[in-house]
XYZ file of C-alpha atoms in Angstrom:
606
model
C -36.218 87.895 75.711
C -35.913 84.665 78.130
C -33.064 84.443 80.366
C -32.352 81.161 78.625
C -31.160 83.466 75.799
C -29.114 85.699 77.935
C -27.402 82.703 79.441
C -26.751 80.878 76.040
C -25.466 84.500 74.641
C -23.339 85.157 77.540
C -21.569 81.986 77.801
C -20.759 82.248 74.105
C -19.556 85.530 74.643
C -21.434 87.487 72.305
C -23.736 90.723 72.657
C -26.569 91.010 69.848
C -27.239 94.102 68.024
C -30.534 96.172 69.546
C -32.446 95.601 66.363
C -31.553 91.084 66.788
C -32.801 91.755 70.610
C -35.725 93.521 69.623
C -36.669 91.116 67.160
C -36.360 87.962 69.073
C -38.195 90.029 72.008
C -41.265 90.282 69.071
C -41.061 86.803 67.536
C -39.053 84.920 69.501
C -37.027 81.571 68.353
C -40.130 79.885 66.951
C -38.988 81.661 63.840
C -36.109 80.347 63.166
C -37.560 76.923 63.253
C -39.804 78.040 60.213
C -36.936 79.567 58.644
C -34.740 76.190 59.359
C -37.371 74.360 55.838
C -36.583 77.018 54.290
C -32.733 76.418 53.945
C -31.208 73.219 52.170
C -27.199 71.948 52.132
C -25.481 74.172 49.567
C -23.179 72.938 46.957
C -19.950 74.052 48.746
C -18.997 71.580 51.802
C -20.077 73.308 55.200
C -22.176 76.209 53.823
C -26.452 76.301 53.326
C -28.223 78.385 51.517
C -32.395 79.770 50.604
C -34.245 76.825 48.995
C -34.936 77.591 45.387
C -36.033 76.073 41.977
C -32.758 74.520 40.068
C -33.164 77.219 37.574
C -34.506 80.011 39.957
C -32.261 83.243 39.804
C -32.923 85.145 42.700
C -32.908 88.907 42.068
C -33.380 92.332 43.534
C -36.626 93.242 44.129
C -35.486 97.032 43.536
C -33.101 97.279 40.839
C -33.071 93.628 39.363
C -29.176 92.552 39.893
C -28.827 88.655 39.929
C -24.882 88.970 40.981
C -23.688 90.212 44.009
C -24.612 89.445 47.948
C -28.447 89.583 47.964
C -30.366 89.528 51.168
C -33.655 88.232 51.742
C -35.850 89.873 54.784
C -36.168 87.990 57.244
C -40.003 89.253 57.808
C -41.352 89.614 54.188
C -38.775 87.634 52.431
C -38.113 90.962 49.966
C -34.496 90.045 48.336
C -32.172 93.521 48.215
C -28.952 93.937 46.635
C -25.931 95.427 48.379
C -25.663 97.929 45.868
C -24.856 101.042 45.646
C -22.409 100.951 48.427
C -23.943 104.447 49.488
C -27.289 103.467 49.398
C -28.092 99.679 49.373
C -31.314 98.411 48.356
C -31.303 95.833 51.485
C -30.800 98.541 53.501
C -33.388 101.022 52.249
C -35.863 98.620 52.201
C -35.154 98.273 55.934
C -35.525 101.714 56.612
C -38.922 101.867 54.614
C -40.136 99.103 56.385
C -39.600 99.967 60.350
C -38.388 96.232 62.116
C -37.096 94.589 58.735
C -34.035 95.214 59.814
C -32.740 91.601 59.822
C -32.279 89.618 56.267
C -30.542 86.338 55.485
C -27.561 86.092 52.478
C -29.384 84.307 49.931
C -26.377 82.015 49.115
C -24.542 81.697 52.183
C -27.675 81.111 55.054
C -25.788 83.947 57.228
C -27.528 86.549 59.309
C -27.453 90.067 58.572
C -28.430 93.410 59.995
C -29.106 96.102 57.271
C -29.131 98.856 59.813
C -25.868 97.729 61.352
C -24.402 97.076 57.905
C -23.203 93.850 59.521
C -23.093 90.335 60.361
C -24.601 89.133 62.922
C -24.729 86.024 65.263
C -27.709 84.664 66.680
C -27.153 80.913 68.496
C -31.085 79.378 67.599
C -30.262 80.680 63.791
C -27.068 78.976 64.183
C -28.942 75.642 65.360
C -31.697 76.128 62.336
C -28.807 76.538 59.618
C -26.666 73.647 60.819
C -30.272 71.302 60.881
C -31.032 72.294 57.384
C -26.964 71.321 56.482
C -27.063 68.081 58.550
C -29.892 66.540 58.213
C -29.298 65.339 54.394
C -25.816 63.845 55.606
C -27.161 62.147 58.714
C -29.738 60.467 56.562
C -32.448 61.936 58.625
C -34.749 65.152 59.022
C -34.519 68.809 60.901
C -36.862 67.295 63.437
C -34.518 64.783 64.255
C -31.813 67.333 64.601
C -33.596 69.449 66.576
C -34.507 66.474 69.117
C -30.540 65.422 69.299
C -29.792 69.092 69.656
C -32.113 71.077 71.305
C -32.594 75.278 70.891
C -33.484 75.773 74.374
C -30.338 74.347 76.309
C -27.716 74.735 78.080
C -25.332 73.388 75.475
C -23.006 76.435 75.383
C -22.679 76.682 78.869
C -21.338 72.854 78.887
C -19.058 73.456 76.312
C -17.003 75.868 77.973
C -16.704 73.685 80.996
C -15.699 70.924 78.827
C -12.594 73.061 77.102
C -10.920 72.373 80.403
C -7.801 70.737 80.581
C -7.098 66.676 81.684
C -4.524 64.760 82.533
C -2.725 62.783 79.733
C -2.960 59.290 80.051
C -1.336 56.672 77.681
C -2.723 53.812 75.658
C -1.754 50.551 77.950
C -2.972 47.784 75.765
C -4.935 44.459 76.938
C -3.754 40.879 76.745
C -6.279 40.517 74.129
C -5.012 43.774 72.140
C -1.320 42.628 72.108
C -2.730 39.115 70.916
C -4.623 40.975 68.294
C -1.170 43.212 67.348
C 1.169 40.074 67.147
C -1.036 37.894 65.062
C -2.412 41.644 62.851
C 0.813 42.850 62.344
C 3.856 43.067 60.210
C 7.258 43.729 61.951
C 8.834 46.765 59.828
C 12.243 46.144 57.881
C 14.777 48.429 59.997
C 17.451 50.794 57.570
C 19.615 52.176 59.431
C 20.774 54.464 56.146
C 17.324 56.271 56.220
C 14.976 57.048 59.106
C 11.660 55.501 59.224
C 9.021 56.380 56.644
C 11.346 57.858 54.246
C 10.307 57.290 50.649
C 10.543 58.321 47.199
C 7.293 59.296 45.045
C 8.034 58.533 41.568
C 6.720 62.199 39.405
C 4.056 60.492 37.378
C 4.095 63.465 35.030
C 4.676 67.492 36.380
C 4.077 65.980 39.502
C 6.836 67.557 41.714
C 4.393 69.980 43.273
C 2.304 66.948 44.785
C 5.502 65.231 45.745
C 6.733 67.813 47.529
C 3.911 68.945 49.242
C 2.717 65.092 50.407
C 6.436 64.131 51.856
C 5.933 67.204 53.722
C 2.474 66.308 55.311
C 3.946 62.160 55.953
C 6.442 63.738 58.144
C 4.286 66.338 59.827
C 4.447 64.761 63.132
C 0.659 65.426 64.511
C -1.288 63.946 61.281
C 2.215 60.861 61.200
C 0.735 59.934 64.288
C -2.805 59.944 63.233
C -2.516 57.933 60.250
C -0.489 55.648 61.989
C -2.515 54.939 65.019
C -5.689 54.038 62.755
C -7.566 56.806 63.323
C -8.692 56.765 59.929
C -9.356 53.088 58.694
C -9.965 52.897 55.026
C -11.336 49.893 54.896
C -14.360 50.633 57.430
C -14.842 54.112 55.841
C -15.204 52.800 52.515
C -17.111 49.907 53.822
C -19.721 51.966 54.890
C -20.192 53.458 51.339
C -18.064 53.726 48.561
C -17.109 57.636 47.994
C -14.683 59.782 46.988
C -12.086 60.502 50.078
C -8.823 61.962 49.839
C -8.297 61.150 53.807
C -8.659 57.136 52.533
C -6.229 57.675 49.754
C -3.826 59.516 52.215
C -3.619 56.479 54.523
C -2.843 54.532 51.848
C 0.289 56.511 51.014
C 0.834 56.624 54.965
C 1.088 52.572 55.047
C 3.475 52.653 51.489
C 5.408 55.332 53.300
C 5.893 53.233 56.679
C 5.642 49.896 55.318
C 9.536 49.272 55.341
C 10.219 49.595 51.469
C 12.415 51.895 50.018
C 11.629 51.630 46.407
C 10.030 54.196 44.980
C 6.169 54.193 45.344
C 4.137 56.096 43.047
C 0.847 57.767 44.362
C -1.583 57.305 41.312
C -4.470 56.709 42.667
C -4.277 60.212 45.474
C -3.578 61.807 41.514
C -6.662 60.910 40.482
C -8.749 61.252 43.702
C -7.028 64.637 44.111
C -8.136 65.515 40.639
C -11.990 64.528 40.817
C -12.110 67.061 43.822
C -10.146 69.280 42.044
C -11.493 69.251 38.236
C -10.517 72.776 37.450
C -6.909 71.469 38.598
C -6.649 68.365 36.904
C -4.272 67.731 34.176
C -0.687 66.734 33.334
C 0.012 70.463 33.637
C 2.452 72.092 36.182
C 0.448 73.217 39.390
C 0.987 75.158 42.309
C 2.347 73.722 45.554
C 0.600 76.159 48.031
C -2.624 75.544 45.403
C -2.506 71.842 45.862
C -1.859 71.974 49.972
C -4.868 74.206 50.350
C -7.036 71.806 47.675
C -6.012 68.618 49.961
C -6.577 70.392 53.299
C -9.701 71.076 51.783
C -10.665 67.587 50.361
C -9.777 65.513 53.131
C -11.866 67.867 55.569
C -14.704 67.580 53.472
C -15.281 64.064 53.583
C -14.149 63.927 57.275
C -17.804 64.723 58.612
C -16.932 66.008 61.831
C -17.078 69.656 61.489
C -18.203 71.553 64.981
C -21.206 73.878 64.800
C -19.447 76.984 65.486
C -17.214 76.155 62.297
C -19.881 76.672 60.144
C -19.730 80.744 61.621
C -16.466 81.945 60.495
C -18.060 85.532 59.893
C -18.781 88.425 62.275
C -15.692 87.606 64.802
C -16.238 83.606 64.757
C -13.812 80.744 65.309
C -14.538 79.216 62.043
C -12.603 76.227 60.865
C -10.422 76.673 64.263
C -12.954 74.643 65.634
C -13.592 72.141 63.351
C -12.311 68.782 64.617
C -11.399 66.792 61.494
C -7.616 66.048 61.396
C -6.484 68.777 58.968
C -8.029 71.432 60.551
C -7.178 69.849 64.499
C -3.372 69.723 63.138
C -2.949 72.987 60.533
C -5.962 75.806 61.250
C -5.078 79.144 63.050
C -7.256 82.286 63.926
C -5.787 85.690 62.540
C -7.421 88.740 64.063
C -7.682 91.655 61.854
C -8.283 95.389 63.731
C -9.440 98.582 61.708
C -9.234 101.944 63.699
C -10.499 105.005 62.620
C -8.583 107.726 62.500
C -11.180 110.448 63.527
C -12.408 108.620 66.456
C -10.343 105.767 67.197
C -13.135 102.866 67.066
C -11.641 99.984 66.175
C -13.500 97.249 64.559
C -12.152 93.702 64.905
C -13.267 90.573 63.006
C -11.337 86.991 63.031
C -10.726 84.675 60.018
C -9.482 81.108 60.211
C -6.341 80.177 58.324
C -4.748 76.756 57.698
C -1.448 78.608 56.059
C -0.179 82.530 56.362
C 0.920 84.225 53.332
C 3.579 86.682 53.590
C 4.709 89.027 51.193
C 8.181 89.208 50.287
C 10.107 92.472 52.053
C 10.719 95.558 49.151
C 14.223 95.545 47.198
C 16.705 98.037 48.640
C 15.118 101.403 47.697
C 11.637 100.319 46.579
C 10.104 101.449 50.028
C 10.729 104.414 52.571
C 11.027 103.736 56.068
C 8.274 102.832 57.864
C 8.031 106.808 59.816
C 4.432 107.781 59.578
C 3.632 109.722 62.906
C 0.098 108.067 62.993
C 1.348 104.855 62.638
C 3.898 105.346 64.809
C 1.404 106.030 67.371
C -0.400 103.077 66.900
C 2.249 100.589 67.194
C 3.508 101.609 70.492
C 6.743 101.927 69.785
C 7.314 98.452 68.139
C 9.938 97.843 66.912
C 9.707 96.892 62.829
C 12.626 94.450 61.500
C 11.074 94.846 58.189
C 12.115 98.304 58.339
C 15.600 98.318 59.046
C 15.773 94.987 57.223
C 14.950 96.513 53.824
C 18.480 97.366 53.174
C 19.561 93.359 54.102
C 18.649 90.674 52.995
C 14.936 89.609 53.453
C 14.276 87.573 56.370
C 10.965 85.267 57.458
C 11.018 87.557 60.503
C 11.081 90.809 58.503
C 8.484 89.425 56.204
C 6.143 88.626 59.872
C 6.571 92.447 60.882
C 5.728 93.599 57.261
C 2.225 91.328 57.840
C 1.831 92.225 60.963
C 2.359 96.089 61.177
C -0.184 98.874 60.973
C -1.114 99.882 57.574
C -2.987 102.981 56.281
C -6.224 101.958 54.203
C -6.101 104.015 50.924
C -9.157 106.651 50.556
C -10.914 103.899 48.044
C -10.767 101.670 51.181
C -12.665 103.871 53.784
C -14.483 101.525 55.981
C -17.830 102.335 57.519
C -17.016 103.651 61.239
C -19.677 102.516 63.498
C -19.263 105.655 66.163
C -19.080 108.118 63.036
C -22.040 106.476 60.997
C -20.206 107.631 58.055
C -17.291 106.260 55.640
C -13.552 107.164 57.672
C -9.773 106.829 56.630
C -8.423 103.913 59.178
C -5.346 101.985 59.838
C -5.560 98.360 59.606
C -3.387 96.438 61.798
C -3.054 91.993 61.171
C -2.250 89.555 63.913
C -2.571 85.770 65.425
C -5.101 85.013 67.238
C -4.756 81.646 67.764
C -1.409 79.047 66.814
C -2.233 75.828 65.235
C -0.056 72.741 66.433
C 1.780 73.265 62.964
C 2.152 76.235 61.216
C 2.523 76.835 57.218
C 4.366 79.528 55.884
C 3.583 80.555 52.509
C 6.320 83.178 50.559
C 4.396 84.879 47.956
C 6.938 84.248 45.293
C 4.604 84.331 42.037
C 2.798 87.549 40.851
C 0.387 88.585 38.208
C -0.861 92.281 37.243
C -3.922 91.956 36.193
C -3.331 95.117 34.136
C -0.455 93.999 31.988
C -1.897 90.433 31.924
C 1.727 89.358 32.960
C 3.086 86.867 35.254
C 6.519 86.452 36.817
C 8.126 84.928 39.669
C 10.426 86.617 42.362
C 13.621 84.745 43.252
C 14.840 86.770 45.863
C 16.356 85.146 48.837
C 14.900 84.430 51.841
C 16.370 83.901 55.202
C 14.591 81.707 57.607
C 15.351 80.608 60.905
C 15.335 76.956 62.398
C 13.843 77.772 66.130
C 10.992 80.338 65.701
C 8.991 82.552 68.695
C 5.719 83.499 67.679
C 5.018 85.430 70.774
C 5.246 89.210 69.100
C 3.319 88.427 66.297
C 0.125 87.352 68.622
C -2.695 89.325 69.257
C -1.881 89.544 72.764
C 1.680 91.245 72.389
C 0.604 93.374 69.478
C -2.959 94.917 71.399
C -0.859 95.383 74.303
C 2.265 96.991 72.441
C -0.566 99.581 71.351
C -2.635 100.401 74.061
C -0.563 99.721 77.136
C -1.428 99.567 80.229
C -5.139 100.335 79.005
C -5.583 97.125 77.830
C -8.329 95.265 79.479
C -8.141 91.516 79.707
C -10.061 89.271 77.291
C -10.226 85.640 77.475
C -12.442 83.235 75.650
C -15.024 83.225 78.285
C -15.969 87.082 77.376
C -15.661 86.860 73.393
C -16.279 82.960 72.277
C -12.919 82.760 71.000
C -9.831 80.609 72.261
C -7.984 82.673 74.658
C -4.890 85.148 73.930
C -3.392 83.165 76.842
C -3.216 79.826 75.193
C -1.400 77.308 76.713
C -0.222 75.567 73.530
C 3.684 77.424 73.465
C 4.533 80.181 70.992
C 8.217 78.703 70.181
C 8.100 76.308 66.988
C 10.812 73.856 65.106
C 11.546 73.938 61.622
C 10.627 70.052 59.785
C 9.774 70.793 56.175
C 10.957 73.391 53.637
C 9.612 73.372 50.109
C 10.897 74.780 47.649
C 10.700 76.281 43.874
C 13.354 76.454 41.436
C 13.661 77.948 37.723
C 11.029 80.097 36.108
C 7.318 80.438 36.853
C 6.499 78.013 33.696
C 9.436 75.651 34.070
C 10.088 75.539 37.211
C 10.987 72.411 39.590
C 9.602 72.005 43.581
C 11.365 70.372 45.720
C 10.951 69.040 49.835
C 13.701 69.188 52.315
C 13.089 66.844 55.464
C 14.248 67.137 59.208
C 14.421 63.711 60.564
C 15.764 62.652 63.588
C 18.051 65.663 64.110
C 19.436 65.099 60.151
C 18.063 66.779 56.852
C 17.133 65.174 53.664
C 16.215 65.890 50.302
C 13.303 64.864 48.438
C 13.620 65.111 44.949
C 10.530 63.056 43.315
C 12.384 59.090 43.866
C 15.579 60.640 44.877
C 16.001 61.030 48.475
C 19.788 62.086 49.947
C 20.831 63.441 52.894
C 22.381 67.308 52.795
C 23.715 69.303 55.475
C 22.101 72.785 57.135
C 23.874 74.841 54.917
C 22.036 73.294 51.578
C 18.986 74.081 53.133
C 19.402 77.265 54.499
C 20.422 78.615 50.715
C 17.314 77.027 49.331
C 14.907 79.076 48.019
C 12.621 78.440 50.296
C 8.394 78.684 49.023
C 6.434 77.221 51.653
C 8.113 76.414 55.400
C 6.462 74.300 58.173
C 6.696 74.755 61.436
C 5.881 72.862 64.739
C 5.807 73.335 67.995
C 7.965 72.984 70.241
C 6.159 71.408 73.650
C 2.608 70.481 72.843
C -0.007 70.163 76.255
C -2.728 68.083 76.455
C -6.850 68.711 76.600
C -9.379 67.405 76.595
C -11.184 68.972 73.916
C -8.075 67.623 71.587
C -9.858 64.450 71.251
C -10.969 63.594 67.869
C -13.960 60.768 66.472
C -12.101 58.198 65.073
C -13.375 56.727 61.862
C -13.074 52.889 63.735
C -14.540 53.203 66.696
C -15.394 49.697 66.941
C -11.714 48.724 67.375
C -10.120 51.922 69.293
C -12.807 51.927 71.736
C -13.670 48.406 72.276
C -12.462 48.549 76.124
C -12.981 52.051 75.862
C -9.288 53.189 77.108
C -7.870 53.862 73.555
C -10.241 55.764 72.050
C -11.138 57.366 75.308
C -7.615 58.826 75.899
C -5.779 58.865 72.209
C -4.600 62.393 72.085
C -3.754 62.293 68.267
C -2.373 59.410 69.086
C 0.375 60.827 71.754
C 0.475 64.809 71.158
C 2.642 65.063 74.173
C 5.667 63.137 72.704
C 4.877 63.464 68.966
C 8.120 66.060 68.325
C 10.429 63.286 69.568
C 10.708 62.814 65.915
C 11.329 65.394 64.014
């Protein structure tokens, strides 16, 4: 192998399995250039998959299954099933066939090593997948994507020089700009009753769950600022070609929101939008809030079209959508980190997964759960402390419901994992943490729950205390890996693994903005949005919007809570395309500098 490849590897952070190095030492990266017309865009937004007929199955080659991950070889192209989990067809056909070790998943275009019984990451597979998933959208072909984006490079190495930090500097407008904004612009009608941008949505039907959840993201102060700065012009987006685009429908609402009115404004035409992306969730039927935040986050990223190569790789210990640099993800996507240790030999396994929300479950009633006293577990955790321990005979608390998610846990002997040192299925401990803070983090309390064995549904209303000013510093990786190994931790930063570094300088310590909440029964029930505004709380109840005091909200029953942080720095990797680049960059200082359109002062108001 080249020392191109090492260099590329090493500034990525990553260290190949022996059987990837000994097949690029055999065939080198010419093959994944073939393998690049092989692949085509895949129906789900950021994802590729093996070219086939429309009405092509693919199948084992050894037992016939259609369902299921399948893997194709990447020598002979023999499809195996992952099936039996003791003896997988993939895998035995890689140990009858000495060097087939590597296949690709036949629906998801990801690399795989049958001997390792993992994913793996290889960065010229990485370029081939993300031509084949481009090149349709860009209008052109994988040659030209290979010409903008060479394999052989030093791309990687660049890109961690350019995660280095630069100085802020603010948006000082020309003569001709201010001309522009007088004779463009509308002065706003000033209320003195009602902060700015404070407006009723009229429930156009069962609707509460979309109000609630969209007066929550108007006052999240990041994507405010966005909207509001015209990063994302609807006019010039749909000028280009008419489509489908929640993030054009949201900056409508954004200029009805901010536009000085306080009548009610009813958001019809985000309904409809919102339910041609979501058809299995359209209706006039009750929906879930945390369902229709995810399903938005999801919509407006997919027509955003600026996803990052490495978010297309959020398996095998990638960044994922932490990297992405569309809006949603910029403002609400976080990395957990996820560690399984064996119990026989202590090899730990880690892998990372990107998050836009964290779901927590709700602590046990008094009685339902002994103390947390394992002596193995006690071992692993150092010594931490657990507040959802001793909490379990008060009243449930966001803090006790963070130590619950975030304390080691003994894997059931159904859930062996495969141990890498043992080469053989081990009990293990499985211990959750955050690897990386988004500017705005999104609580989720798992209030509704279904058996699946009674066929039954109910919904918990137990109370839920949560606090105003929260620290996330012991509930990140780096407090939790050193709380159990001590002073035998070594230091990691993003230069050695690829990954933002446990050391971030975004600040742990957040502010409470947005509570929403759920009242009544699961089928009946009635959502709700409580505001922080300049210092004072309101209520959002569909058209109705009053002003309450702490207390009010504190009692609420609080479903999904949003958090921001505190002091926000500035990079220079926080710059995002804008969708008008022909007016923020015409004398190339706006679009040049815009931080989300002034990160550093953006929780001024809150």
């Amino acid at each position: 192998m080249g020392s191109k490849h090492k260099l590329r590897w090493a500034a990525e952070g990553y260290k190949p399995c022996q059987h990837l190095l000994e097949y690029r030492l055999k065939h080198g990266a010419e093959s994944f250039r073939v393998l690049q017309k092989c692949l085509r865009a895949g129906g789900t937004p950021g994802r590729a998959c093996i070219k086939r007929e429309e009405k092509e199955v693919p199948r084992c080659a050894s037992c016939g299954r259609a369902h299921g991950r399948l893997y194709a070889c990447l020598l002979c192209a023999t499809i195996g099933c992952w099936s039996p989990p003791e003896a997988p067809h993939a895998r035995l056909h890689a140990q009858t066939a000495p060097g087939h070790d590597l296949a690709v998943d036949v629906d998801r275009a990801e690399l795989f090593c049958c001997a390792c019984s993992d994913q793996v990451y290889d960065p010229d597979f990485d370029r081939a997948v993300i031509g084949a998933q481009s090149a349709p959208l860009l209008g052109g072909t994988a040659k030209s994507y290979e010409k903008e984006h060479p394999i052989n490079g030093k791309d990687a190495a660049d890109c961690v020089k350019r995660r280095r930090g630069a100085e802020y500097k603010p948006w000082v407008p020309t003569p001709g700009e201010q001309l522009a904004l007088r004779q463009g612009s509308t002065p706003l009608k000033e209320d003195e009753s009602l902060p700015s941008g404070l407006r009723g949505l009229n429930n156009l039907g069962n609707t509460c769950f979309m109000n609630s959840v969209l007066q929550a993201l108007l006052h999240t102060p990041p994507l405010r600022n966005y909207f509001l700065s015209d990063r994302h012009n609807r006019a010039i987006c749909q000028r280009r070609a008419p489509h489908l685009c929640l993030g054009c429908d949201m900056d409508t609402i954004f200029s009805a929101a901010f536009s000085g009115e306080r009548t009610p404004y009813s958001p019809a035409q985000f309904l409809y939008s919102w339910w041609r992306h979501a058809a299995n969730l359209a209706g006039y039927e009750q929906q879930d809030a945390h369902e229709f935040f995810i399903s938005t986050v999801d919509g407006i990223h997919a027509n955003s079209g600026t996803t990052s190569p490495r978010a297309r790789h959020s398996q095998g210990g990638r960044a994922g959508d932490v990297d992405c640099r569309c809006i949603v993800h910029h403002v609400f996507s976080g990395l957990l980190r996820s560690d399984v240790t064996c119990t026989v030999c202590g090899f730990t396994s880690t892998t990372y997964d990107p998050c836009v929300d964290i779901s927590l479950d709700l602590e046990p009633d008094i009685g339902t759960e002994k103390l947390f006293v394992d002596p193995v577990l006690n071992g692993e955790s150092g010594g931490r402390s657990s507040r959802a321990a001793s909490s379990a005979f008060s009243a449930s608390t966001l803090l006790g419901c963070l130590d619950r998610f975030t304390r080691p846990e003994r894997l059931g002997a159904n859930e062996k994992f495969f141990c890498q040192r043992c080469q053989t299925r081990q009990e293990s401990i499985k211990q959750m943490s955050v690897r990386k803070l988004p500017l705005v983090l999104c609580f989720h309390i798992k209030r509704f729950e279904h058996s699946s064995t009674r066929n039954t549904s109910r919904k918990v209303d137990r109370y839920v205390q949560f606090p105003f000013f929260l620290d996330m510093l012991p509930y990140l990786s780096s407090s939790i890996v050193r709380s159990r190994h001590g002073n035998r931790l070594l230091s990691v930063d993003s230069e050695e693994t690829g990954l933002p570094s446990m050391h971030s300088p975004f600040s742990s310590e957040f502010e409470l903005f947005a509570v929403v909440t759920h009242s009544g029964k699961l089928d009946s029930g009635h959502y709700v949005c409580f505001l922080r505004l300049s210092g004072r709380w309101y209520k959002c109840d569909d058209a109705w919007v009053t002003r309450v005091s702490e207390d009010v909200v504190r009692a609420s029953q609080g479903y999904m809570l949003y958090y921001v942080q505190k002091t926000l720095s500035y990079k220079a990797s926080d710059l995002l395309p804008s969708s008008t680049p022909d007016i923020l960059d015409k004398n190339g200082k706006h679009g040049g500098y815009s931080c989300v359109s002034g990160l550093p002062s953006m929780v001024n108001g809150v």
